[in-house]
Coordinates of C-alpha atoms and ligand atoms in Angstrom, one line a residue:
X631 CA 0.0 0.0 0.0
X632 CA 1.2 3.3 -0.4
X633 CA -0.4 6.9 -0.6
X634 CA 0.6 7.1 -4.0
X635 CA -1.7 4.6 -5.5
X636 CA -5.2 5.1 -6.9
X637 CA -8.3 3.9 -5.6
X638 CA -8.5 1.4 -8.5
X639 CA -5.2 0.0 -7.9
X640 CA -6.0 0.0 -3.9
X641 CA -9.0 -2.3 -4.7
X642 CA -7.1 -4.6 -7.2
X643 CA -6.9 -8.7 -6.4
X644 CA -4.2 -9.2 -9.9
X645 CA -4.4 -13.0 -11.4
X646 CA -1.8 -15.3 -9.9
X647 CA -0.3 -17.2 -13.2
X648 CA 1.1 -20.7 -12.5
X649 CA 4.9 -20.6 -11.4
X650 CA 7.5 -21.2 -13.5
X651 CA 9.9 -22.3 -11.1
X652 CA 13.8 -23.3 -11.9
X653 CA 13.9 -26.8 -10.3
X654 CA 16.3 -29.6 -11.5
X655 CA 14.5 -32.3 -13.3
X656 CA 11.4 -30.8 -13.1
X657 CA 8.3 -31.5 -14.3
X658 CA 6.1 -28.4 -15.1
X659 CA 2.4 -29.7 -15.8
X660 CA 0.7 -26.4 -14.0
X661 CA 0.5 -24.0 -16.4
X662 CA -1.3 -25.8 -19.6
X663 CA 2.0 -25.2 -22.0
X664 CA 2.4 -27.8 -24.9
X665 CA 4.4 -30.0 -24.0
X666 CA 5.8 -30.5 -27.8
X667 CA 7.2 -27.5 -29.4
X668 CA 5.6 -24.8 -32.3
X669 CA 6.1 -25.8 -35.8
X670 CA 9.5 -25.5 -37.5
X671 CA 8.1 -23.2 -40.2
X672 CA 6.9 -20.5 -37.5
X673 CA 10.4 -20.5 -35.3
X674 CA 11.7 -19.9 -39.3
X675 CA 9.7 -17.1 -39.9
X676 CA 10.5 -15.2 -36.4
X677 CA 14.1 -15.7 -37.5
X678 CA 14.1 -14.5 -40.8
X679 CA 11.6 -11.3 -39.8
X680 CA 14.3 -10.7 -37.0
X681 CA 16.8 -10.8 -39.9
X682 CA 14.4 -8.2 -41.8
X683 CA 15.3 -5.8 -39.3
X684 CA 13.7 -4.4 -36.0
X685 CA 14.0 -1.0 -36.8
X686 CA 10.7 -0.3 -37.9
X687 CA 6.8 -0.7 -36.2
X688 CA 5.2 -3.4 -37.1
X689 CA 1.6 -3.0 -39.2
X690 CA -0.4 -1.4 -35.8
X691 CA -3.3 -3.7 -37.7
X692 CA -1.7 -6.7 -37.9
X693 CA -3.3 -7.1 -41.1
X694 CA -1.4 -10.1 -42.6
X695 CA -2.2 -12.3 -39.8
X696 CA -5.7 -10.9 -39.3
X697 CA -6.5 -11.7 -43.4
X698 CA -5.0 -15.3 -42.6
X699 CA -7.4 -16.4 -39.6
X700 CA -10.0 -14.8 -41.6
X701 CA -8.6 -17.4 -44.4
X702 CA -8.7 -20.0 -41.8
X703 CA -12.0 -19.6 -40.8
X704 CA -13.9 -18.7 -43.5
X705 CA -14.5 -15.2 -42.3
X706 CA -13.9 -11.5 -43.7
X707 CA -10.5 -9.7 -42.3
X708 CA -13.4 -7.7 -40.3
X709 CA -14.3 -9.9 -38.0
X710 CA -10.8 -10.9 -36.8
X711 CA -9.4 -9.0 -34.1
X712 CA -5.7 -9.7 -32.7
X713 CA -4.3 -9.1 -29.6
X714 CA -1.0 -9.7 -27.1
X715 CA -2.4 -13.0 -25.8
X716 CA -5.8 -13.8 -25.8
X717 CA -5.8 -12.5 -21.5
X718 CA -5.5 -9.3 -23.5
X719 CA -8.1 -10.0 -26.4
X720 CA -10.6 -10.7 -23.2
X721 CA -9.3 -7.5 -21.1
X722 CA -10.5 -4.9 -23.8
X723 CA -13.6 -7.5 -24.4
X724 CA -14.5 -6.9 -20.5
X725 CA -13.7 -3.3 -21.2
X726 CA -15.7 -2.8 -24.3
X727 CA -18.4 -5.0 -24.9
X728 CA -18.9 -6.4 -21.1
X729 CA -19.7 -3.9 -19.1
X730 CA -23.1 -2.7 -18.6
X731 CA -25.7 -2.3 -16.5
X732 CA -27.0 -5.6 -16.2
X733 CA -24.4 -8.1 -14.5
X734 CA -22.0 -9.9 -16.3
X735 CA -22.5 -14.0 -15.6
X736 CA -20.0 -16.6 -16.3
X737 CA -19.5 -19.8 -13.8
X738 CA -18.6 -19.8 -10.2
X739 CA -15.7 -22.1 -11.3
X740 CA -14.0 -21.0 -14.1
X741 CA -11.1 -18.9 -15.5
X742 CA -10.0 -16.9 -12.5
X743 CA -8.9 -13.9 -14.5
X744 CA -12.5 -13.0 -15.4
X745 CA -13.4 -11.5 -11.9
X746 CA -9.6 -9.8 -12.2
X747 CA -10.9 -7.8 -15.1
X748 CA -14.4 -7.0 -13.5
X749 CA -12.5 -5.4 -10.7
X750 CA -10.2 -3.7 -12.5
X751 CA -12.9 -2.2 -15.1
X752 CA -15.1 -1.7 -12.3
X753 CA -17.8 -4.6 -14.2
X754 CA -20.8 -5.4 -11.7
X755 CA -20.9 -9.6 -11.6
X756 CA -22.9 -12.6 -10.9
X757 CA -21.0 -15.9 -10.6
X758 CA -23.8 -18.8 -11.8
X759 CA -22.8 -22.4 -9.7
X760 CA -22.0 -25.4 -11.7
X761 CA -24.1 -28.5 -11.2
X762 CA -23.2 -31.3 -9.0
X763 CA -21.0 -32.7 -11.4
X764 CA -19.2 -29.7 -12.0
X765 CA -21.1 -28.6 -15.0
X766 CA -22.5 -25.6 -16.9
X767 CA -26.5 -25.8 -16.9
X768 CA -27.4 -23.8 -20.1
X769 CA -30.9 -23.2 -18.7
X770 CA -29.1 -20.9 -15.7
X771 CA -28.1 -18.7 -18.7
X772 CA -31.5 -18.5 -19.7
X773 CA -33.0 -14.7 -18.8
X774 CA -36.3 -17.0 -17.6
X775 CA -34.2 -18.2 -14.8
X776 CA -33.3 -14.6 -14.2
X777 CA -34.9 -11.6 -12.2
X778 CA -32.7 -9.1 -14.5
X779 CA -31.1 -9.4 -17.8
X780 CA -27.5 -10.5 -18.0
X781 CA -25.6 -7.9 -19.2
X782 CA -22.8 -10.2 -20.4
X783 CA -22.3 -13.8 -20.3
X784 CA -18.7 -15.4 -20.7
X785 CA -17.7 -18.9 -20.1
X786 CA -14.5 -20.8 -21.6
X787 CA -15.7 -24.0 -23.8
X788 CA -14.2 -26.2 -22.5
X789 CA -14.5 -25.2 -18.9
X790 CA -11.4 -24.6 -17.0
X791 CA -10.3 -25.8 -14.7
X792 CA -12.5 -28.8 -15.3
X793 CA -11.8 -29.5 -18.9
X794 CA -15.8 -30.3 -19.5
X795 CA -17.4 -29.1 -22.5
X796 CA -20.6 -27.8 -24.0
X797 CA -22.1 -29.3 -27.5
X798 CA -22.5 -26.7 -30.0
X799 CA -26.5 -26.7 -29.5
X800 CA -25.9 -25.9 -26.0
X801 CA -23.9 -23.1 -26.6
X802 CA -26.3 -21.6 -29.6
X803 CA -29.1 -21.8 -27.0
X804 CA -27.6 -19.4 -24.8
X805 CA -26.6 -17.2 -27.6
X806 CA -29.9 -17.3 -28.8
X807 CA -31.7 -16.8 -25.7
X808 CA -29.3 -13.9 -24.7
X809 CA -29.8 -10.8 -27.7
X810 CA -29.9 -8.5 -25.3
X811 CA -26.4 -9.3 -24.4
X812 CA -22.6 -10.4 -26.0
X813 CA -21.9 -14.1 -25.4
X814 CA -18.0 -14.5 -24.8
X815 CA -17.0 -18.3 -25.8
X816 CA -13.2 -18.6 -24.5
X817 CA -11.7 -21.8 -26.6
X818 CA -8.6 -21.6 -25.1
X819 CA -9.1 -25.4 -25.4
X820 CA -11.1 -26.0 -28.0
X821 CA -8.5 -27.6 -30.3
X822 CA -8.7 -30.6 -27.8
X823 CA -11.6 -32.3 -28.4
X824 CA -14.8 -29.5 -28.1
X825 CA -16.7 -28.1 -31.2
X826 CA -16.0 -24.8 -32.1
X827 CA -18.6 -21.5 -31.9
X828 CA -17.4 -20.0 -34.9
X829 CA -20.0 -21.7 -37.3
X830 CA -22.5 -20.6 -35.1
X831 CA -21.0 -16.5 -36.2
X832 CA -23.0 -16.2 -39.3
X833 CA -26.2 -16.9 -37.3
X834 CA -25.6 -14.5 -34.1
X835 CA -24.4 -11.2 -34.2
X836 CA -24.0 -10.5 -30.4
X837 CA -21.5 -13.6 -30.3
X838 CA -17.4 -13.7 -29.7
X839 CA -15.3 -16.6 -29.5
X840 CA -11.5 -15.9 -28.6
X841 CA -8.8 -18.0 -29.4
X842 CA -5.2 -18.5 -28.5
X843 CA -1.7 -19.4 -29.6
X844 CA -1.0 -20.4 -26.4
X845 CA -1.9 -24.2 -25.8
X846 CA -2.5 -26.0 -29.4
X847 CA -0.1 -24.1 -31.3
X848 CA 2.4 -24.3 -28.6
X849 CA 3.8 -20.5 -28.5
X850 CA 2.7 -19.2 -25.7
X851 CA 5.9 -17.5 -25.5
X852 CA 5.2 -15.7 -28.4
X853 CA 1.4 -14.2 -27.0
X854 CA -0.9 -14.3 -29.7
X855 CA -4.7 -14.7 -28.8
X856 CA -7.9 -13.1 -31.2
X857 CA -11.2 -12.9 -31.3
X858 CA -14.1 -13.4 -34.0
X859 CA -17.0 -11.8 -34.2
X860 CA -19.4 -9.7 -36.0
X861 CA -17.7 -6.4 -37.4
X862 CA -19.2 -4.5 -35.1
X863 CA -18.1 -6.4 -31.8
X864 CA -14.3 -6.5 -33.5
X865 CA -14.9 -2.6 -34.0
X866 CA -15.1 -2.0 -30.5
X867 CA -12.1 -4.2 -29.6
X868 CA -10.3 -1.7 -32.0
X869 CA -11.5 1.0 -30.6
X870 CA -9.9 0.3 -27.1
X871 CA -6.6 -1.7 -28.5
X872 CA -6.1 2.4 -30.3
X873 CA -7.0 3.8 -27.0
X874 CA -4.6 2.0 -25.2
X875 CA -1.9 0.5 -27.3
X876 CA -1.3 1.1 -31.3
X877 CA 1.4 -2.0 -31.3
X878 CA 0.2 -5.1 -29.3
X879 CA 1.7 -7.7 -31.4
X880 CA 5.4 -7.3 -32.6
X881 CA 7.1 -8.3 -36.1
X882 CA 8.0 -11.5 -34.7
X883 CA 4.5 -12.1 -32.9
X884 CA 2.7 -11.4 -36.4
X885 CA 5.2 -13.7 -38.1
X886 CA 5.2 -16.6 -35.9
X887 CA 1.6 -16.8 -36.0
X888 CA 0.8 -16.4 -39.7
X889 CA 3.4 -19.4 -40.3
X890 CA 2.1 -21.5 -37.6
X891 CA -1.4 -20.6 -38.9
X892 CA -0.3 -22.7 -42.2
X893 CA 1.3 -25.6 -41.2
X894 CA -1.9 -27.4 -40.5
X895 CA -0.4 -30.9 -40.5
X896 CA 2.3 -30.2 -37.1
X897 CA -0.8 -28.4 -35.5
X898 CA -3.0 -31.8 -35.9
X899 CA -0.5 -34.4 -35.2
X900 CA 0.1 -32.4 -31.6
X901 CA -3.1 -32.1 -30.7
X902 CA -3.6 -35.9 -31.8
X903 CA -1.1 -37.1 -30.0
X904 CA -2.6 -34.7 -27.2
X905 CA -5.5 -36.3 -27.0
X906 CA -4.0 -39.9 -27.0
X907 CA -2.0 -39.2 -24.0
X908 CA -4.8 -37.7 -22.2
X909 CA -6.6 -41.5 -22.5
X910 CA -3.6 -42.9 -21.0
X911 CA -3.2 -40.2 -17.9
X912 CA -6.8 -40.3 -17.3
X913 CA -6.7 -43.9 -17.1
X914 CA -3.5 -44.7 -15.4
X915 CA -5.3 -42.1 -12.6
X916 CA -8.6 -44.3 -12.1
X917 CA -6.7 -46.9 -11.9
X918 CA -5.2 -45.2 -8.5
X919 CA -8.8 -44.3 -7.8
X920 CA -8.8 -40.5 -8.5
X921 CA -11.9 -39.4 -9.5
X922 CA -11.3 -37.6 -12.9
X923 CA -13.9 -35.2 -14.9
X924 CA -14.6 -36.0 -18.1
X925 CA -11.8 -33.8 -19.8
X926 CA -12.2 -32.0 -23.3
X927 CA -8.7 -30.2 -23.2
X928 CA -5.1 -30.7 -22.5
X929 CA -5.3 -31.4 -18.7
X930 CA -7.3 -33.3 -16.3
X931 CA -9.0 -32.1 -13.4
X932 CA -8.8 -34.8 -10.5
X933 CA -9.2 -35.8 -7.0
X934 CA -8.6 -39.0 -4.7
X935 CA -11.2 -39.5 -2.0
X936 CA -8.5 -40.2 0.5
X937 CA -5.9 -37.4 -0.3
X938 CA -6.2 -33.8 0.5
X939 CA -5.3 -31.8 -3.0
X940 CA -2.9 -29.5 -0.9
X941 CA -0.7 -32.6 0.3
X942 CA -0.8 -34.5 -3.3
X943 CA 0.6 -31.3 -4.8
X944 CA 3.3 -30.6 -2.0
X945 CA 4.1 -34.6 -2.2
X946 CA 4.6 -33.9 -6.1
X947 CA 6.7 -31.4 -6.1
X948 CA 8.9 -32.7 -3.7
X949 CA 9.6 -35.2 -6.3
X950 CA 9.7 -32.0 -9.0
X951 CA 6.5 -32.4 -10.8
X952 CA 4.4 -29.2 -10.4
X953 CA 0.7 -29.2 -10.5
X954 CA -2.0 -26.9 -9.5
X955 CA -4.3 -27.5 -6.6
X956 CA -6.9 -24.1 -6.1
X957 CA -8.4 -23.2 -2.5
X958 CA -12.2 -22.9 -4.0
X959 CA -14.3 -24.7 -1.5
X960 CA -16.0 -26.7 -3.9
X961 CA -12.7 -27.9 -6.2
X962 CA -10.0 -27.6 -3.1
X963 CA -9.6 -31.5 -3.3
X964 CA -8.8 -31.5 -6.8
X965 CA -5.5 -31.3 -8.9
X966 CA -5.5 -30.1 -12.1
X967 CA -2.6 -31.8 -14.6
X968 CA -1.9 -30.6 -18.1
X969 CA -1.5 -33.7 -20.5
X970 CA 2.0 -33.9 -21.1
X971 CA 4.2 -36.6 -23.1
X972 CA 3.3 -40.1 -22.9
X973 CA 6.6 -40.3 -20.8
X974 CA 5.6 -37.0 -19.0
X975 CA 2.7 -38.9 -17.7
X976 CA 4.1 -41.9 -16.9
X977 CA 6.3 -41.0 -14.4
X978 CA 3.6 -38.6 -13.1
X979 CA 1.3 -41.9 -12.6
X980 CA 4.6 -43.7 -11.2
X981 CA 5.2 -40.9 -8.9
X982 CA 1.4 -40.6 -7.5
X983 CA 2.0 -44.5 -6.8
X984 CA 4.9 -44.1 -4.7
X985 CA 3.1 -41.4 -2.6
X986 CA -0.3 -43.4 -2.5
X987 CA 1.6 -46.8 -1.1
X988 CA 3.3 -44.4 1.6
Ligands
PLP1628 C1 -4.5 -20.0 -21.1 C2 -5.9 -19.4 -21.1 C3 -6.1 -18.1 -21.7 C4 -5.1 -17.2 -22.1 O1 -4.1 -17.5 -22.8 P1 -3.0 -16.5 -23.5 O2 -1.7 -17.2 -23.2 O3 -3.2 -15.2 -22.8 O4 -3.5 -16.4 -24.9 C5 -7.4 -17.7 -21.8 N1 -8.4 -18.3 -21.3 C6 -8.3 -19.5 -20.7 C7 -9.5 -20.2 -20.1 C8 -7.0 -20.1 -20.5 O5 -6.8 -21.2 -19.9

């Protein structure tokens, strides 16, 4: 605290990433990173556009890479916005299409940055509780179930932290229920085994999904997120990217991701491979009698009935794997693991063993 600080900044609770701590051998399945690298032609590209020279801005519009996802899509260069990381795509999203009178809603177990951005754009909120069974309930989304109108609804498909996803119908009910209001769909995930909201764009203008480079494409180093939408929503994103920062994405960032974008073949055998060794982890943990969600991403959310999540994560990273356990009431039992290598989950598996016989 100190005098000098705003009131804003005074009332601030900032995100808490997933450490990246520098441990020998260690195993780092906390933070959702790929754990096989980005394709060869993107780390190509970054080199020769740092060859090309530094010297100069790079297009404020990011226009190349904007005209490609539209490409990859099947969507005009309008409806593509492009952003530092999609945590920034959905900070000017919370800024400029999110906050309104009405509250925003989004699950009371979800992607802890959202309330972070409420409080710092001063957004009035209302978490909705998943089910028993840790689910979203379209119908609580529904303004019938309401007294007043959502104002905003955002919701990552599929969920984090518990990897469950919504079908496409579910998701196009709640847009379509909801005109009144912009439907946020975060797909951080999606690549892993959900459907994705963007065919549902030509139907709904008061949708807009946001995707990352992040997790599939395995650059999160490089931060590269965007969003898709109906002009008008991307408009707005504009509007507060130019009010805030002209250059989000560098030369490199804009390189990267345009040659990642076109080597479609690395990006599918990842994510294949992914999703293999996601049957294996979730698996190998049932066998040790964790109950595991039914997981539509690249990690597993998990608990043991006779383990408290707080002393299998310490018990794990004294042997240097790293996972992350959350104090919510309702989830403080569980671990969430991101899907590494087969081999990457085998010794995780071994490891729990040892701790479990002890
Ligand atoms: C990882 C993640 C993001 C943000 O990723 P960036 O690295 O900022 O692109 C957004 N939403 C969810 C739910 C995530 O898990």
């Amino acid at each position: 605290m100190s005098r000098y600080w705003s009131a804003v900044v005074q009332g601030l609770t900032p995100y808490v990433p997933g450490e990246q701590p520098k441990i020998h051998n260690l195993l780092k399945l906390n933070t959702n990173e790929n754990p096989y690298g980005p394709s060869f032609r993107a780390l190509e590209a970054i080199r020769a556009a740092a060859a090309d020279g530094l010297r100069r801005y790079p297009d404020p519009e990011s226009d190349a890479l904007r005209q490609a996802l539209a490409s990859y899509h099947g969507l005009q260069r309008e409806q593509v916005f492009v952003g530092n990381g999609s945590d920034e795509v959905l900070a000017h999203a919370f800024q400029a299409l999110l906050k309104h009178d009405g509250p925003l809603l989004f699950p009371d177990i979800t992607y802890s940055f959202y309330p972070t951005y409420c409080g710092l754009y001063g957004i009035k909120y209302e978490t909705v509780p998943l089910d028993t069974d840790f689910r979203i309930q379209p119908r609580d989304y529904l303004p019938t179930a309401r007294s007043v109108p959502a104002g905003g609804i955002i919701l990552p498909n599929p969920n984090a932290p518990t990897g469950i996803a919504l079908t496409l119908e579910q998701i196009d009910g709640i847009v379509s229920a909801n005109p009144q209001a912009v439907v946020v769909v975060d797909e951080a995930y999606v690549d892993f085994g959900a459907e994705s909201a963007v065919s549902l764009l030509s139907r709904h203008h008061n949708l807009l999904v946001v995707h990352t480079f992040s997790k599939s494409r395995a650059l999160a180093g490089l931060r590269v997120g965007y969003a898709v939408g109906h002009p008008a929503l991307i408009e707005a994103l504009a509007r507060v990217k130019n009010s805030f920062n002209s250059y989000p994405l560098d030369t490199l960032a804009q390189a990267g991701a345009m040659a990642a974008l076109q080597d479609e073949a690395h990006f599918r055998k990842i994510c294949t491979a992914i999703q293999k060794s996601r049957g294996l982890l979730v698996e190998g943990l049932q066998q040790q009698g964790f109950v595991v969600l039914p997981s539509s991403a690249n990690f597993v959310f998990a608990r043991h009935p006779k383990r408290s999540g707080v002393s299998l994560a310490a018990a794990l990273r004294e042997h240097g794997i790293i996972v992350r356990n959350f104090g919510h009431p309702r989830i403080e039992h569980f671990l969430r693991i991101t899907v590494g290598q087969d081999a990457e989950c085998r010794r995780l598996l071994d490891t729990l063993g040892e701790i479990l016989a002890q």
